[in-house]
Coordinates of C-alpha atoms and ligand atoms in Angstrom, one line a residue:
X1 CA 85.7 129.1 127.4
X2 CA 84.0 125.7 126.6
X3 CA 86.3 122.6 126.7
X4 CA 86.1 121.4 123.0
X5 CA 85.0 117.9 122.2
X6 CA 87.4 115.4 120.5
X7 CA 86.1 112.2 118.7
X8 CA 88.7 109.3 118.9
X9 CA 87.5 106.5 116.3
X10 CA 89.4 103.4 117.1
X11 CA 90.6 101.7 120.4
X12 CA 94.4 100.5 119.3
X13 CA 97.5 102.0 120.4
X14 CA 97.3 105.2 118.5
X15 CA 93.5 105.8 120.0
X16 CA 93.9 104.9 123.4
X17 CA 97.7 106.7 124.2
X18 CA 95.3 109.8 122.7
X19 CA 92.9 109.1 124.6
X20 CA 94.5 108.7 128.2
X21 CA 96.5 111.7 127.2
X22 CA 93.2 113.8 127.1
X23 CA 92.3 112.5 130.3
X24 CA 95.1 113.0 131.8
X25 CA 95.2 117.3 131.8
X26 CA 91.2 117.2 131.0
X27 CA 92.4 120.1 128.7
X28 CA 89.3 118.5 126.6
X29 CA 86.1 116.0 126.3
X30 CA 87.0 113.0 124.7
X31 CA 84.2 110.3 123.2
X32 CA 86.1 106.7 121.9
X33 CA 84.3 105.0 119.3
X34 CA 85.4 101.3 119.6
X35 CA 84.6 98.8 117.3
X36 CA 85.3 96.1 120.1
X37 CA 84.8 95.9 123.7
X38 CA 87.5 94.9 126.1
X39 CA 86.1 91.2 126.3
X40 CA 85.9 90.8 122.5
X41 CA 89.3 92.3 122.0
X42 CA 90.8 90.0 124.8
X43 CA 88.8 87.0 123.5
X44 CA 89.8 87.9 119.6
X45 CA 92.0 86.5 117.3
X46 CA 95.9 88.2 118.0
X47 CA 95.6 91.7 116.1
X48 CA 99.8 91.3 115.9
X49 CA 102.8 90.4 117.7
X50 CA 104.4 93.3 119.2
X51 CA 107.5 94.9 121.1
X52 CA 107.1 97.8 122.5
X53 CA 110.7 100.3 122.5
X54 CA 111.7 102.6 125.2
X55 CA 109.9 105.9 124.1
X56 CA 106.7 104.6 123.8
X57 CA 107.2 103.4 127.7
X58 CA 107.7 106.5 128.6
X59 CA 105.0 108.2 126.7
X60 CA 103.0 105.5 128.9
X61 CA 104.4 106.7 132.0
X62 CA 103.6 110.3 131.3
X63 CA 100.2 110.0 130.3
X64 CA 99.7 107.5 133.2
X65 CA 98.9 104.5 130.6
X66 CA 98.1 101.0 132.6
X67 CA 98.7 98.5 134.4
X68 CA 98.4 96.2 131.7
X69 CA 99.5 92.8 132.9
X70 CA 103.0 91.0 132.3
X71 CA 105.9 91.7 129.9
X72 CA 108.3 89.5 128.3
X73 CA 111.6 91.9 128.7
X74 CA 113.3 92.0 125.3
X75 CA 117.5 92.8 125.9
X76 CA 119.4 91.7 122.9
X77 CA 118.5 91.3 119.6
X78 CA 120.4 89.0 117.6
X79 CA 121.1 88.7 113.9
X80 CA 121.1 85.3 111.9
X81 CA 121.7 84.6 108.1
X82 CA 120.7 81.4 106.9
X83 CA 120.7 79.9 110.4
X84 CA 124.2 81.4 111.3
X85 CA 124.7 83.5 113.6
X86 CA 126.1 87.1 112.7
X87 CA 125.8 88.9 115.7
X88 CA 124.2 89.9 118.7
X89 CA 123.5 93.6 120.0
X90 CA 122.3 94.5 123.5
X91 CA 119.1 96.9 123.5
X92 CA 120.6 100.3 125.6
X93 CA 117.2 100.7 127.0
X94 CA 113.9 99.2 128.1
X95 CA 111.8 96.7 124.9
X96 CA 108.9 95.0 126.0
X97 CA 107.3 92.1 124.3
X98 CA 103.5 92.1 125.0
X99 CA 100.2 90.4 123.8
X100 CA 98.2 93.1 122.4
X101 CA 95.1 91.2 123.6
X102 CA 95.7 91.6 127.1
X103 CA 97.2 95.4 126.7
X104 CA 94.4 97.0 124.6
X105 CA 91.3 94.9 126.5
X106 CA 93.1 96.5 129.7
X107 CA 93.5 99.6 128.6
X108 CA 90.2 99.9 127.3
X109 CA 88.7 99.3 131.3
X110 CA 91.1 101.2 132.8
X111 CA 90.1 104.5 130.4
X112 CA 86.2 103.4 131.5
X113 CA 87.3 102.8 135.2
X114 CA 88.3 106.9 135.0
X115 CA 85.0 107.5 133.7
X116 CA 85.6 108.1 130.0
X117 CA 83.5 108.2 127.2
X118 CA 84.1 104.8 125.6
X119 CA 81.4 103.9 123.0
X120 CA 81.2 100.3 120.9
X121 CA 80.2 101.6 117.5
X122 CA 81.6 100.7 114.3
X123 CA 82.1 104.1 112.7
X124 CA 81.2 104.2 109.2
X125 CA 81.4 107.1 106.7
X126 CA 78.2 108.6 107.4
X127 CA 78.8 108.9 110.8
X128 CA 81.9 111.2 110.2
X129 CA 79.4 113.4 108.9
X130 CA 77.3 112.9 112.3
X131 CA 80.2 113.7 114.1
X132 CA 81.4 116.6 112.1
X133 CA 77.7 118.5 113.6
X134 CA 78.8 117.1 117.1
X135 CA 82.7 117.8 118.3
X136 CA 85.7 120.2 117.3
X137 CA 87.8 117.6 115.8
X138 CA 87.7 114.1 114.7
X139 CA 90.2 111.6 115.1
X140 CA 90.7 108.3 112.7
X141 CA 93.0 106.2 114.7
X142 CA 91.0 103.1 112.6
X143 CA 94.6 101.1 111.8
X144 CA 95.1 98.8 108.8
X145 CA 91.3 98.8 107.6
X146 CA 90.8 102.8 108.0
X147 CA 90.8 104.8 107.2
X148 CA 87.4 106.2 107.6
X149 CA 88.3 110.0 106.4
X150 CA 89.4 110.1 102.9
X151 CA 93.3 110.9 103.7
X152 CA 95.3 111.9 100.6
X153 CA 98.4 109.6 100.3
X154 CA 101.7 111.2 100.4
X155 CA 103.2 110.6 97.2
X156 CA 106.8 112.0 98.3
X157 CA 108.0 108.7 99.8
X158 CA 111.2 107.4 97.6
X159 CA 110.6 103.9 98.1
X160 CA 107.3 103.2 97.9
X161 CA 105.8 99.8 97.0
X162 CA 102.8 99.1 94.8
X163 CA 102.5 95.8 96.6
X164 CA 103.4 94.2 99.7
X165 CA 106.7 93.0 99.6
X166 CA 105.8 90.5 102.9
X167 CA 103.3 87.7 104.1
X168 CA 103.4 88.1 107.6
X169 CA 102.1 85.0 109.0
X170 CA 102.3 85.2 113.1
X171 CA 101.5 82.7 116.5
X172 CA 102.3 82.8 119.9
X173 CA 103.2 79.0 120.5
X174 CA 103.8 76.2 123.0
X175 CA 106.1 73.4 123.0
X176 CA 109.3 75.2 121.6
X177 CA 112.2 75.8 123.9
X178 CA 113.9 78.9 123.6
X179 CA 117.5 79.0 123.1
X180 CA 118.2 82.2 125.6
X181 CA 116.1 84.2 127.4
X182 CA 115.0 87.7 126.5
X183 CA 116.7 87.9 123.4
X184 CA 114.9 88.5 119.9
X185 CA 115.8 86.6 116.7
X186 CA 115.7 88.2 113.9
X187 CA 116.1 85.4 110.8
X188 CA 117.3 86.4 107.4
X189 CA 116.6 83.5 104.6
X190 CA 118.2 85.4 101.4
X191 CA 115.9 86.1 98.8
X192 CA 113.2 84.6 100.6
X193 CA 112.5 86.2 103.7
X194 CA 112.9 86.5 107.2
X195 CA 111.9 84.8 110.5
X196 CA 111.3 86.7 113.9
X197 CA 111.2 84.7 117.3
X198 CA 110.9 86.1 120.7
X199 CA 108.5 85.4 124.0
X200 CA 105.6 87.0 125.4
X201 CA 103.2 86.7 128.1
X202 CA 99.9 85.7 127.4
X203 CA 97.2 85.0 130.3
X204 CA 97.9 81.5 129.6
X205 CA 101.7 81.7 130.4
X206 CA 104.7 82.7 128.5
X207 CA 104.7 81.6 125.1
X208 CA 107.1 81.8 121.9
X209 CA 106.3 84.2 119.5
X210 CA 107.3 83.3 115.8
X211 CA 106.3 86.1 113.0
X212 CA 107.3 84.6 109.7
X213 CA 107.2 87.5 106.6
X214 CA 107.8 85.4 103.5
X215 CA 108.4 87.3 100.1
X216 CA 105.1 87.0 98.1
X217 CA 105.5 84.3 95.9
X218 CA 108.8 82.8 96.7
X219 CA 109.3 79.2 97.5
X220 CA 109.2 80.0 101.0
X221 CA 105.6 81.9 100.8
X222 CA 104.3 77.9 102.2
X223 CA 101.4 79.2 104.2
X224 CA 98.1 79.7 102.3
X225 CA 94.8 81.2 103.4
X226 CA 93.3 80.7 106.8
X227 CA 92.6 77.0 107.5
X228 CA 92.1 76.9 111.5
X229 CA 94.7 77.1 114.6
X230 CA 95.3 73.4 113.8
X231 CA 96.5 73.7 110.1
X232 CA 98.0 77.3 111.2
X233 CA 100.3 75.2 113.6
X234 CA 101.0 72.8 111.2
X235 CA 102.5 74.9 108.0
X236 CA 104.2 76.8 110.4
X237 CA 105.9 73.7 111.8
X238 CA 106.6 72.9 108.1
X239 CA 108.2 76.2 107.4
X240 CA 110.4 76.0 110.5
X241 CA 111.7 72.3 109.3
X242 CA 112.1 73.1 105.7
X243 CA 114.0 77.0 106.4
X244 CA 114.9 77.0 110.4
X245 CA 116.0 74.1 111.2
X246 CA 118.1 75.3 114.0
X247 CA 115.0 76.5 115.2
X248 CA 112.9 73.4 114.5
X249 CA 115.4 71.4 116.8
X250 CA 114.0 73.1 119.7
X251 CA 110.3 72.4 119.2
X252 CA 108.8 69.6 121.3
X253 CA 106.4 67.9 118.4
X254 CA 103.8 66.9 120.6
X255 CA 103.8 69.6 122.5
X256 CA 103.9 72.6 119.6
X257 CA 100.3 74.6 119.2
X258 CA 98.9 77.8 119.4
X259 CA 98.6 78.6 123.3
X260 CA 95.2 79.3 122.4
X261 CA 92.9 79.0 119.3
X262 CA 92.9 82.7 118.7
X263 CA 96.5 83.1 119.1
X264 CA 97.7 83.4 115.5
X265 CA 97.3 85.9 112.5
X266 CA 97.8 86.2 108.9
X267 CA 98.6 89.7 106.7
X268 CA 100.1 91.4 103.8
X269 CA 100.5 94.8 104.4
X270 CA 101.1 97.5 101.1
X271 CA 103.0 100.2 102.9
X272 CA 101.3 103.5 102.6
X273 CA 101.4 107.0 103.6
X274 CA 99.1 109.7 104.2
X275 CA 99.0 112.9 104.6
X276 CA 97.3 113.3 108.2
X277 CA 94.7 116.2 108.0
X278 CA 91.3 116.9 105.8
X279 CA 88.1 118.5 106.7
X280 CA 84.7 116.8 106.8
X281 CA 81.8 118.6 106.5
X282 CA 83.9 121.6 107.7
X283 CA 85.7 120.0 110.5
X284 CA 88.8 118.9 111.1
X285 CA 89.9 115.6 111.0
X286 CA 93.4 114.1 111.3
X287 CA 94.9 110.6 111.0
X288 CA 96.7 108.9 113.8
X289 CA 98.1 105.5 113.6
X290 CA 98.5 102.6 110.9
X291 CA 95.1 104.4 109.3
X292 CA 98.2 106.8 108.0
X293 CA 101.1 105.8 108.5
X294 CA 101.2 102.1 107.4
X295 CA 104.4 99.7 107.3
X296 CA 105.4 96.2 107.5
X297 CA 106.3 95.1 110.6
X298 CA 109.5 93.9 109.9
X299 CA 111.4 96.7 111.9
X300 CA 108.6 96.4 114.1
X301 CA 107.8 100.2 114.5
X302 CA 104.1 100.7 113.5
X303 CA 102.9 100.2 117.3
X304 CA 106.2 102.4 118.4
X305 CA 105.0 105.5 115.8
X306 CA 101.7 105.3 116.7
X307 CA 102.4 106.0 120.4
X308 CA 104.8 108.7 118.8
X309 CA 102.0 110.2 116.7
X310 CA 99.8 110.4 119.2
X311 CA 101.9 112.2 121.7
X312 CA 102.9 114.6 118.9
X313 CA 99.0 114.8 118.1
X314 CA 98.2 115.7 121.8
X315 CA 101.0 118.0 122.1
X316 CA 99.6 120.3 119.7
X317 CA 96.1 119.8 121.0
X318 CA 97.2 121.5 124.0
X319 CA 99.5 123.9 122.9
X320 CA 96.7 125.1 120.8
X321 CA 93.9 125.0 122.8
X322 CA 92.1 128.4 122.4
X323 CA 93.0 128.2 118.9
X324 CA 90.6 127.8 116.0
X325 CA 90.7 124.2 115.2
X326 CA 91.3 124.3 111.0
X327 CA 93.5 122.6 108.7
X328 CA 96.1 124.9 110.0
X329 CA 96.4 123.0 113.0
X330 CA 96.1 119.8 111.1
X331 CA 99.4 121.1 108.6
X332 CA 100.9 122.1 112.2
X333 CA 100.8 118.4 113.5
X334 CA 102.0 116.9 110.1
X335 CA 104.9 119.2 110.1
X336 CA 105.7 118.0 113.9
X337 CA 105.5 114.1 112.7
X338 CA 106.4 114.3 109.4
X339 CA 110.2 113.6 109.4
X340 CA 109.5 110.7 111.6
X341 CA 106.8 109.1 109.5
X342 CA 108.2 109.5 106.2
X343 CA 111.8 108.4 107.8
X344 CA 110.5 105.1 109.4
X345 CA 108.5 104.4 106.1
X346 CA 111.6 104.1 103.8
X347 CA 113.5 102.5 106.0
X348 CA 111.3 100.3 106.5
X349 CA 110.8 99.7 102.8
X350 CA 114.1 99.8 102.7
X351 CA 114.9 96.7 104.6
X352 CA 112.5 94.6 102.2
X353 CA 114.6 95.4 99.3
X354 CA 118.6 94.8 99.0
X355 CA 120.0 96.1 101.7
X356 CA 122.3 99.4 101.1
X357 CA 125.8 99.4 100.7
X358 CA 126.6 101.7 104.0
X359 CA 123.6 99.3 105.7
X360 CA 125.4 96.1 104.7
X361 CA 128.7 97.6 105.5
X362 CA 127.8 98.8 109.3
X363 CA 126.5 94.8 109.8
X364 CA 129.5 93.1 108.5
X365 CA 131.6 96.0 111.1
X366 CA 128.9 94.5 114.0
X367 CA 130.0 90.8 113.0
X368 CA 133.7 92.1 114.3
X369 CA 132.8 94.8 117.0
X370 CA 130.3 94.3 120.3
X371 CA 130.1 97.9 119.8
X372 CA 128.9 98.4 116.4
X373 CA 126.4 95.5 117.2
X374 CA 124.7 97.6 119.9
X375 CA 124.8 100.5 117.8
X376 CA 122.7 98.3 115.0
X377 CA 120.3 96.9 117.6
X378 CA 119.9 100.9 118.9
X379 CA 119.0 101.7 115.1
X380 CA 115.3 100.0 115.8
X381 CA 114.8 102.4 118.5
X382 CA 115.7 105.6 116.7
X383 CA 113.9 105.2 113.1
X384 CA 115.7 108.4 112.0
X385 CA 118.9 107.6 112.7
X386 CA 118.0 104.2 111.3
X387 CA 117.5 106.1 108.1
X388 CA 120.5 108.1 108.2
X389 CA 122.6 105.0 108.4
X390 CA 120.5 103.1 105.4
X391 CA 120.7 105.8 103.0
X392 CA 123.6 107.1 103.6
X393 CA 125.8 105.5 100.6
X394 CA 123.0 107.3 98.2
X395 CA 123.0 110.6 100.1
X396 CA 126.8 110.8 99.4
X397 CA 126.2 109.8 95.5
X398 CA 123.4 112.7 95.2
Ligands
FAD1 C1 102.5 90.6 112.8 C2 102.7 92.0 113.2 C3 103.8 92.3 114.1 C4 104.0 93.6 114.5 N1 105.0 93.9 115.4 C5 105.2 95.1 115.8 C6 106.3 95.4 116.8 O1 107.0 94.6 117.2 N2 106.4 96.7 117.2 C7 105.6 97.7 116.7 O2 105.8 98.9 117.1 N3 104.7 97.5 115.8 C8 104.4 96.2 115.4 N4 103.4 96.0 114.5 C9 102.6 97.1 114.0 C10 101.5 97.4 115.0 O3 100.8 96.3 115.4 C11 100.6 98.5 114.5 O4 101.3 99.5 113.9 C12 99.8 99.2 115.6 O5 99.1 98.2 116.3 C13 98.9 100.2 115.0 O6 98.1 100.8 116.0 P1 96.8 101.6 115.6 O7 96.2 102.1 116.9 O8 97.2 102.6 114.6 O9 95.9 100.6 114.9 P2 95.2 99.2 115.4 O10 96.0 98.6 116.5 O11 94.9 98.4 114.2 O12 93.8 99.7 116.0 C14 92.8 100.1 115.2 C15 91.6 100.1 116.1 O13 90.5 100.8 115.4 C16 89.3 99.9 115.5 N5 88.5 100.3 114.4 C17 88.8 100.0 113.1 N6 87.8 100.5 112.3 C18 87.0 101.1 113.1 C19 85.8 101.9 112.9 N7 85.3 102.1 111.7 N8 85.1 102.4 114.0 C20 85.6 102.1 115.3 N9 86.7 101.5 115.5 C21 87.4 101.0 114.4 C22 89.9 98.5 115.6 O14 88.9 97.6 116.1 C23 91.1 98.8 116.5 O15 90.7 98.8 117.8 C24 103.2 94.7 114.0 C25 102.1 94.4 113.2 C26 101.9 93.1 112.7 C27 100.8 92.8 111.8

């Protein structure tokens, strides 16, 4: 039997852990349409800031994903209202805190040192009809500006925002001290927003990673538009003196700046779900990735589910191999990463709203009980059960 031919479109997480997967059992032939090479990717602007959770390690070590350069290791998240600390909860397993830069370039050469079939082409909508004629199934893995393939949106999500409810504003920095090592701070200004700071390495050195989400509007929504690194550095400088001040007191003023021009990034992301399968021109496509499945990063998961997705997505490749690729298969990987996706979407909308009474109740118990607090850091690596716990004052009331 012929191998069938799969058409990846993208070269971001979701694309690439597909990709390598492919490679890996050479169950199928594989063609990557990238819309960047490795150099521009590693020479670009930050696509995000990013920490990557224990599964998704693991679904690199079994599809044999890098070596991709340093990691910052992330062990203890710790929670702070209004500059005071609540608590602090010890990851149970690995979190890795990586410039996405350095990852995706690298794992872009590694999949052309195998040999694969990595193509720079921006694919438009025409050319889904091009490759439609060509392979057995097409891929959108095209992140926040896919999708390509006309999706239909999942309309069954309970939370779901007409609008973003953040401003993400993010830069990997110089000049400001940590206060401990390997911990991530996750900053909550009521009614205003939030603050996340962490390290990473970058191939200029470790640097401190600050990813400021800002309710739309609110006084605390101080960065505008996209005026340059300098400016960037500036605002966010004014930010941390105005809301974070126990964070300012750590920066070094002549020595704070981006660690390089590129290193920052500006976004507002409307949440939005889709339904991960159509046909174009008769063949299937399916939806992998943020071009799907798209959330704020404030739980920072979007990375961790496409890696997830992906898996799932290969999975049923290969389990169906000899099958007749049709919507069928397409309904068959939906109902494999459904639960997951619609999960982590509300509770991720979720934690942009109030927080829920049986939410708010488990963090004041982790204010009082090292235990609890790991079991609140572990929700961020277990979206379900982080759902479970959020919702769980309105599951009893229905
Ligand atoms: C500030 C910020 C912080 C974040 N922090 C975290 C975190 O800590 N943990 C986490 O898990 N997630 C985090 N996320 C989310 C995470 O970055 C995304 O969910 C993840 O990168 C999505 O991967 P993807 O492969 O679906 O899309 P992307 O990474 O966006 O990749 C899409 C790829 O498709 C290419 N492409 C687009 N259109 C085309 C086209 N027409 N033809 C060919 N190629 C195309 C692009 O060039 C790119 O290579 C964060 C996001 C932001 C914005």
């Amino acid at each position: 039997m012929r191998k069938k031919k799969i058409a990846v479109i993208g070269a971001g997480i979701a694309a690439l852990t597909l990709a390598y997967a492919i490679r890996k059992d050479d169950l199928f032939d594989v063609t990557v349409y990238a819309a960047k090479n490795a150099d521009e990717i590693r020479n670009g602007r930050i696509p995000s800031t990013q920490i990557h959770f224990d599964r998704f390690l693991r679904t690199e070590e079994r599809f044999g994903i890098g070596p991709y350069g340093d990691v910052y290791d992330v062990k203890e998240i710790e929670l702070l209202v209004g500059g005071q600390k609540m608590f602090k909860g010890r990851v149970n397993a690995r979190a890795v805190s990586i410039d996405q830069r350095e990852y995706l370039a690298a794992l872009q050469e590694g999949l052309k040192r195998q040999g694969a079939d990595v193509r720079k082409r921006r694919a438009s909508p025409e050319d889904i009809s091009l490759f439609a004629d060509e392979y057995d199934l097409i891929v959108d893995c095209t992140g926040k500006i896919g999708p390509v393939v006309d999706f239909p949106i999942y309309d069954r999500i309970r939370n779901a925002p007409v609008a973003p409810q953040r401003v993400c504003s993010a830069g990997m920095f110089r000049g400001l001290a940590p206060d401990e090592e390997q911990k991530m701070a996750f900053n909550i200004v009521p009614g205003l927003g939030e603050l996340f700071e962490t390290s990473t390495m970058t191939r200029h050195g470790p640097a401190r990673v600050l990813l400021f989400e800002p309710i739309p509007g609110s006084e605390m929504d101080c960065i505008k538009g996209d005026k340059g690194p300098d400016v960037f550095a500036k605002e966010m400088l004014g930010a941390l003196d105005a809301y974070f001040p126990h964070i300012r007191e750590r920066v070094d003023p002549n020595e704070f700046r981006l660690v390089d021009p590129n290193a920052y990034m500006r976004v507002a992301i409307k949440p939005e779900l889709r339904i991960p399968y159509a046909t174009a021109n008769g063949t299937l496509a399916l939806g992998c990735g943020d071009s799907v499945a798209l959330n704020d990063p404030i739980t920072g998961q979007g990375a961790n589910a496409a890696s997830y997705c992906a898996e799932a997505l290969y999975d049923v490749l290969a389990e169906h191999r000899d099958a007749t690729w049709d919507s069928a298969l397409g309904e068959r990987y939906w109902d494999r990463t459904r639960e997951f996706a619609t999960k982590m979407t509300e509770w991720t909308n979720g934690m942009m709203g109030p927080l829920s009474d049986s939410f708010s109740e488990l963090l004041g118990r982790a204010t009082q009980n090292q235990a609890v607090a790991d079991e609140v850091v572990g929700l961020f690596l277990d979206p379900i059960q982080a759902h479970r716990v959020f919702f769980a004052s309105s599951m009893l009331e229905a």
